[in-house]
């Protein structure tokens, strides 16, 4: 589930939302969901990441302060705004807001679901009027700027440190700015997963239990799988799709993204980026890929309809396959995207996703954080309910939730979920914070190389375009996480 970050940034989070509208209407959930009726965590200061059966009752969280003083004359009312995602996501939020409100008598959470195309305008108007919601959804790519400008509060003193220790190490970085945590993550979605037809592998004399692990093997297998009516490989091939879907492979080949850390100049004229451009060029010119993309990168339709043997797509495609192409499921294998050299501990994907944050001018920051602790950081069953309704096409940023899934009847049997959780997410990187124009300059170069421009010329053009953008927009030194 993704949302628009404006021209500044077209994140994976935005792309997934568009896809999920298309495909996960099909699924039982949305870009963010949760589940399992469970008691809220005891309080911001005592919530248990493990969500053990000894967890405190729901009322403890919102009434911790009230237990030490006279009960308030009336409930504290807190506005919570979330962007509109899938209907199942809306239902999940409503379910647990209602459960929280019924669980105690001191705090009332008021949920408002805002259409994505109206979000920016509505939020700016509310902030200008001093009526911004105390709790809001926010994507990973927007956290650093919101923290730097004081739009959201640090949560370190409002939530138990253990809930942050429960996060995977790479995900901690996504919500940390200047050594403080400014949001609590709900889910992550890897941008690149390899989906392949096991039956077509066998028919081509390839081992269906050994999908390609290097770029060279991927291209070789793709050519062997290309038959009349079936393309061997589908991957992004136009600049807008390449702009965000190639970030993981940029990390894989070069070890970094397209700018220096201080955003003072382009960092693409090197062997890593040249290898990346060459990979896309070879894939396209091999004949294993269609000359015109069968569907947007975020849509696994071509694969689902049997026109592609190997498709690289995001994890959200699991929901689309399981709902729209059920008859194919037994023929499908999944694996991490191939790495430049076969080392699958190198990143091949970036992680998009959503979090909850407390407004910088919140009147009741502790109570707001208590609700976040309950919903996202408390009993794992709440989030397992979400991931289950999402057909396990989205993944947990919390170690305790993944551990709890091992004993869940449905989650424990889902081998696709386990593979992505164990072999892709731990090595994935955050989406970049720099403006979308930078990503588009790089991806325009990739598309140009795919269609015949020499790699060196395509790289040189991308480098110039990025440096021109930096100079024109005074980008140097503005990295909010530097």
XYZ file of N, CA, C and O in Angstrom, residues 228-325:
392
model
N 7.330 -19.784 -27.731
C 6.239 -19.118 -28.430
C 5.100 -18.826 -27.453
O 4.584 -19.737 -26.796
N 4.759 -17.569 -27.312
C 3.657 -17.182 -26.426
C 4.054 -16.980 -24.984
O 3.226 -16.574 -24.162
N 5.306 -17.264 -24.626
C 5.763 -17.107 -23.239
C 7.113 -16.389 -23.227
O 8.064 -16.845 -23.869
N 7.188 -15.288 -22.518
C 8.458 -14.594 -22.337
C 9.162 -15.156 -21.107
O 8.528 -15.503 -20.108
N 10.478 -15.226 -21.174
C 11.242 -15.781 -20.063
C 11.265 -14.884 -18.844
O 11.332 -15.366 -17.716
N 11.223 -13.552 -19.062
C 11.417 -12.624 -17.943
C 10.572 -11.373 -18.105
O 10.452 -10.836 -19.207
N 10.016 -10.924 -17.000
C 9.369 -9.611 -16.945
C 9.936 -8.861 -15.747
O 9.978 -9.381 -14.635
N 10.407 -7.659 -16.023
C 10.923 -6.771 -14.986
C 10.611 -5.359 -15.468
O 10.232 -5.166 -16.617
N 10.708 -4.370 -14.619
C 10.396 -3.001 -15.044
C 11.208 -2.623 -16.277
O 12.380 -2.980 -16.388
N 10.581 -1.877 -17.202
C 11.310 -1.491 -18.406
C 10.971 -0.094 -18.894
O 11.390 0.297 -19.986
N 10.227 0.696 -18.111
C 10.049 2.109 -18.450
C 10.499 2.958 -17.267
O 10.509 2.502 -16.118
N 10.887 4.180 -17.544
C 11.532 5.018 -16.525
C 10.726 5.185 -15.238
O 11.288 5.058 -14.143
N 9.417 5.468 -15.300
C 8.674 5.632 -14.044
C 8.702 4.386 -13.156
O 8.863 4.489 -11.936
N 8.548 3.206 -13.749
C 8.611 1.968 -12.962
C 10.034 1.667 -12.500
O 10.267 1.228 -11.366
N 10.995 1.885 -13.394
C 12.394 1.642 -13.040
C 12.858 2.576 -11.937
O 13.735 2.231 -11.135
N 12.268 3.763 -11.872
C 12.697 4.766 -10.896
C 12.706 4.267 -9.479
O 13.628 4.525 -8.716
N 11.649 3.516 -9.114
C 11.577 3.028 -7.728
C 11.882 1.535 -7.592
O 12.405 1.086 -6.570
N 11.576 0.751 -8.627
C 11.758 -0.697 -8.490
C 13.224 -1.112 -8.564
O 13.572 -2.219 -8.150
N 14.098 -0.240 -9.084
C 15.512 -0.600 -9.223
C 16.358 -0.194 -8.024
O 17.555 -0.491 -7.985
N 15.784 0.476 -7.036
C 16.591 0.927 -5.893
C 17.322 -0.225 -5.210
O 18.505 -0.115 -4.875
N 16.637 -1.346 -5.006
C 17.283 -2.484 -4.362
C 18.462 -2.994 -5.160
O 19.509 -3.361 -4.605
N 18.321 -3.020 -6.491
C 19.408 -3.499 -7.345
C 20.526 -2.475 -7.456
O 21.684 -2.837 -7.699
N 20.210 -1.200 -7.269
C 21.271 -0.194 -7.210
C 22.150 -0.447 -5.985
O 23.386 -0.414 -6.066
N 21.503 -0.710 -4.859
C 22.271 -1.080 -3.657
C 23.069 -2.352 -3.912
O 24.225 -2.483 -3.498
N 22.449 -3.317 -4.589
C 23.082 -4.612 -4.818
C 24.356 -4.474 -5.629
O 25.386 -5.073 -5.307
N 24.287 -3.670 -6.699
C 25.435 -3.557 -7.604
C 26.491 -2.583 -7.117
O 27.694 -2.837 -7.232
N 26.046 -1.443 -6.555
C 26.988 -0.375 -6.211
C 27.229 -0.228 -4.719
O 28.208 0.407 -4.310
N 26.355 -0.773 -3.905
C 26.501 -0.627 -2.461
C 25.948 0.687 -1.938
O 26.056 0.979 -0.749
N 25.345 1.483 -2.810
C 24.807 2.782 -2.416
C 23.810 3.233 -3.473
O 23.646 2.566 -4.504
N 23.164 4.358 -3.228
C 22.240 4.920 -4.208
C 22.907 6.035 -5.009
O 24.128 6.179 -4.984
N 22.087 6.843 -5.690
C 22.607 7.696 -6.768
C 23.257 8.998 -6.338
O 23.791 9.716 -7.171
N 23.223 9.336 -5.047
C 23.842 10.570 -4.569
C 24.878 10.281 -3.504
O 24.807 9.271 -2.811
N 25.817 11.202 -3.334
C 26.709 11.134 -2.182
C 25.880 11.394 -0.928
O 24.767 11.940 -0.993
N 26.392 11.017 0.226
C 25.616 11.131 1.464
C 25.170 12.558 1.759
O 24.110 12.774 2.356
N 25.977 13.534 1.363
C 25.594 14.929 1.632
C 24.776 15.533 0.499
O 24.471 16.735 0.501
N 24.419 14.712 -0.476
C 23.596 15.119 -1.617
C 24.247 16.239 -2.431
O 23.580 17.026 -3.089
N 25.577 16.277 -2.438
C 26.269 17.349 -3.152
C 26.528 17.019 -4.614
O 26.758 17.912 -5.431
N 26.504 15.717 -4.986
C 26.737 15.352 -6.383
C 26.252 13.931 -6.658
O 26.020 13.137 -5.737
N 26.112 13.636 -7.947
C 25.707 12.295 -8.369
C 26.816 11.294 -8.069
O 28.001 11.638 -8.085
N 26.420 10.054 -7.817
C 27.393 8.995 -7.568
C 27.011 7.771 -8.409
O 26.758 6.691 -7.877
N 26.947 7.971 -9.717
C 26.525 6.894 -10.613
C 27.581 6.502 -11.646
O 27.457 5.440 -12.271
N 28.598 7.330 -11.814
C 29.612 7.027 -12.831
C 30.684 6.122 -12.229
O 31.810 6.538 -11.962
N 30.297 4.871 -12.006
C 31.195 3.900 -11.384
C 30.848 2.504 -11.896
O 29.843 2.304 -12.591
N 31.693 1.551 -11.540
C 31.520 0.196 -12.062
C 30.197 -0.434 -11.638
O 29.595 -1.204 -12.395
N 29.751 -0.146 -10.411
C 28.503 -0.733 -9.930
C 27.310 -0.318 -10.770
O 26.518 -1.162 -11.217
N 27.171 0.981 -11.016
C 26.046 1.450 -11.820
C 26.177 1.021 -13.283
O 25.173 0.740 -13.950
N 27.401 0.934 -13.771
C 27.581 0.460 -15.147
C 27.133 -1.001 -15.270
O 26.516 -1.395 -16.268
N 27.419 -1.800 -14.244
C 26.975 -3.201 -14.250
C 25.444 -3.278 -14.193
O 24.826 -4.135 -14.843
N 24.836 -2.404 -13.429
C 23.377 -2.370 -13.322
C 22.746 -2.035 -14.675
O 21.820 -2.717 -15.139
N 23.238 -0.979 -15.309
C 22.714 -0.582 -16.618
C 22.898 -1.704 -17.634
O 22.018 -1.976 -18.457
N 24.042 -2.366 -17.567
C 24.332 -3.462 -18.503
C 23.381 -4.639 -18.279
O 22.944 -5.287 -19.246
N 23.049 -4.920 -17.037
C 22.105 -6.010 -16.746
C 20.753 -5.738 -17.397
O 20.192 -6.598 -18.082
N 20.228 -4.545 -17.190
C 18.936 -4.213 -17.788
C 19.026 -4.212 -19.318
O 18.108 -4.664 -20.011
N 20.125 -3.705 -19.830
C 20.309 -3.675 -21.280
C 20.326 -5.093 -21.857
O 19.635 -5.396 -22.839
N 21.099 -5.966 -21.244
C 21.190 -7.346 -21.726
C 19.845 -8.064 -21.616
O 19.461 -8.830 -22.504
N 19.144 -7.836 -20.517
C 17.854 -8.499 -20.328
C 16.872 -8.108 -21.426
O 16.190 -8.958 -22.011
N 16.836 -6.823 -21.715
C 15.876 -6.334 -22.717
C 16.257 -6.770 -24.125
O 15.404 -7.189 -24.917
N 17.535 -6.681 -24.437
C 17.978 -6.974 -25.798
C 18.154 -8.469 -26.080
O 18.361 -8.875 -27.221
N 18.027 -9.293 -25.052
C 18.182 -10.741 -25.224
C 17.007 -11.373 -25.958
O 17.115 -12.498 -26.454
N 15.870 -10.664 -25.973
C 14.663 -11.243 -26.556
C 13.828 -12.005 -25.562
O 12.732 -12.473 -25.873
N 14.331 -12.125 -24.331
C 13.587 -12.848 -23.293
C 12.480 -11.987 -22.676
O 11.569 -12.510 -22.037
N 12.564 -10.678 -22.885
C 11.556 -9.756 -22.353
C 10.664 -9.249 -23.482
O 11.112 -9.119 -24.623
N 9.411 -8.939 -23.176
C 8.553 -8.330 -24.201
C 9.065 -6.938 -24.561
O 9.636 -6.247 -23.713
N 8.883 -6.530 -25.802
C 9.339 -5.199 -26.202
C 8.476 -4.107 -25.580
O 8.948 -3.004 -25.311
N 7.220 -4.425 -25.349
C 6.335 -3.520 -24.627
C 5.891 -4.204 -23.348
O 5.431 -5.347 -23.375
N 6.021 -3.501 -22.225
C 5.682 -4.067 -20.923
C 4.226 -4.537 -20.921
O 3.323 -3.812 -21.350
N 3.984 -5.763 -20.445
C 2.642 -6.339 -20.460
C 1.718 -5.670 -19.449
O 0.504 -5.630 -19.636
N 2.286 -5.170 -18.383
C 1.517 -4.494 -17.326
C 2.515 -3.695 -16.503
O 3.725 -3.929 -16.582
N 2.060 -2.734 -15.718
C 2.987 -2.015 -14.846
C 3.749 -2.980 -13.928
O 3.263 -4.078 -13.625
N 4.933 -2.568 -13.514
C 5.768 -3.423 -12.671
C 5.001 -3.950 -11.461
O 5.164 -5.101 -11.058
N 4.173 -3.108 -10.870
C 3.475 -3.475 -9.642
C 2.342 -4.467 -9.854
O 1.719 -4.910 -8.889
N 2.064 -4.838 -11.083
C 0.960 -5.734 -11.427
C 1.521 -7.031 -11.999
O 2.250 -7.018 -12.993
N 1.170 -8.156 -11.402
C 1.712 -9.442 -11.849
C 0.788 -10.129 -12.854
O 0.862 -11.341 -13.077
N -0.031 -9.356 -13.519
C -1.021 -9.872 -14.468
C -0.400 -10.745 -15.557
O -0.918 -11.825 -15.871
N 0.697 -10.295 -16.178
C 1.305 -11.066 -17.257
C 1.704 -12.462 -16.813
O 1.462 -13.452 -17.506
N 2.282 -12.543 -15.642
C 2.674 -13.832 -15.071
C 1.429 -14.655 -14.748
O 1.352 -15.844 -15.047
N 0.450 -14.010 -14.130
C -0.768 -14.712 -13.740
C -1.527 -15.284 -14.917
O -2.183 -16.332 -14.806
N -1.417 -14.620 -16.066
C -2.111 -15.096 -17.265
C -1.281 -16.092 -18.066
O -1.686 -16.506 -19.154
N -0.121 -16.466 -17.544
C 0.684 -17.490 -18.197
C 1.551 -16.997 -19.335
O 2.067 -17.791 -20.124
N 1.773 -15.688 -19.416
C 2.556 -15.126 -20.512
C 4.014 -14.897 -20.147
O 4.811 -14.492 -20.999
N 4.372 -15.153 -18.885
C 5.727 -14.897 -18.396
C 6.166 -16.058 -17.511
O 5.391 -16.542 -16.681
N 7.416 -16.483 -17.665
C 7.933 -17.590 -16.857
C 8.564 -17.118 -15.554
O 8.472 -17.797 -14.527
N 9.244 -15.961 -15.589
C 9.842 -15.379 -14.382
C 9.416 -13.918 -14.325
O 9.649 -13.172 -15.282
N 8.792 -13.521 -13.234
C 8.453 -12.107 -13.097
C 8.992 -11.579 -11.780
O 8.840 -12.199 -10.727
N 9.635 -10.410 -11.872
C 10.092 -9.714 -10.674
C 9.009 -8.706 -10.307
O 8.611 -7.876 -11.120
N 8.529 -8.800 -9.097
C 7.439 -7.933 -8.639
C 7.570 -7.771 -7.128
O 8.432 -8.397 -6.495
N 6.738 -6.940 -6.538
C 6.775 -6.748 -5.091
C 6.027 -7.842 -4.355
O 5.256 -8.611 -4.946
N 6.208 -7.900 -3.046
C 5.568 -8.946 -2.246
C 4.052 -8.887 -2.314
O 3.375 -9.898 -2.124
N 3.512 -7.678 -2.596
C 2.065 -7.545 -2.647
C 1.444 -8.422 -3.726
O 0.249 -8.724 -3.689
N 2.242 -8.872 -4.706
C 1.723 -9.712 -5.782
C 1.210 -11.050 -5.258
O 0.416 -11.718 -5.924
N 1.648 -11.435 -4.067
C 1.154 -12.679 -3.475
C -0.364 -12.620 -3.329
O -1.076 -13.579 -3.638
N -0.857 -11.474 -2.842
C -2.295 -11.328 -2.688
C -3.006 -11.420 -4.025
O -4.070 -12.048 -4.136
N -2.436 -10.805 -5.046
C -3.045 -10.839 -6.378
C -3.083 -12.267 -6.920
O -4.092 -12.714 -7.465
N -1.976 -12.990 -6.771
C -1.944 -14.368 -7.244
C -2.948 -15.245 -6.517
O -3.666 -16.037 -7.133
N -3.005 -15.084 -5.207
C -3.864 -15.964 -4.415
C -5.351 -15.667 -4.588
O -6.186 -16.514 -4.262
N -5.665 -14.507 -5.103
C -7.062 -14.160 -5.270
C -7.514 -14.189 -6.728
O -8.618 -14.629 -7.022
N -6.659 -13.727 -7.639
C -7.062 -13.649 -9.042
C -6.592 -14.833 -9.881
O -7.152 -15.093 -10.950
N -5.553 -15.526 -9.409
C -4.985 -16.612 -10.222
C -4.788 -17.862 -9.361
O -3.723 -18.471 -9.343
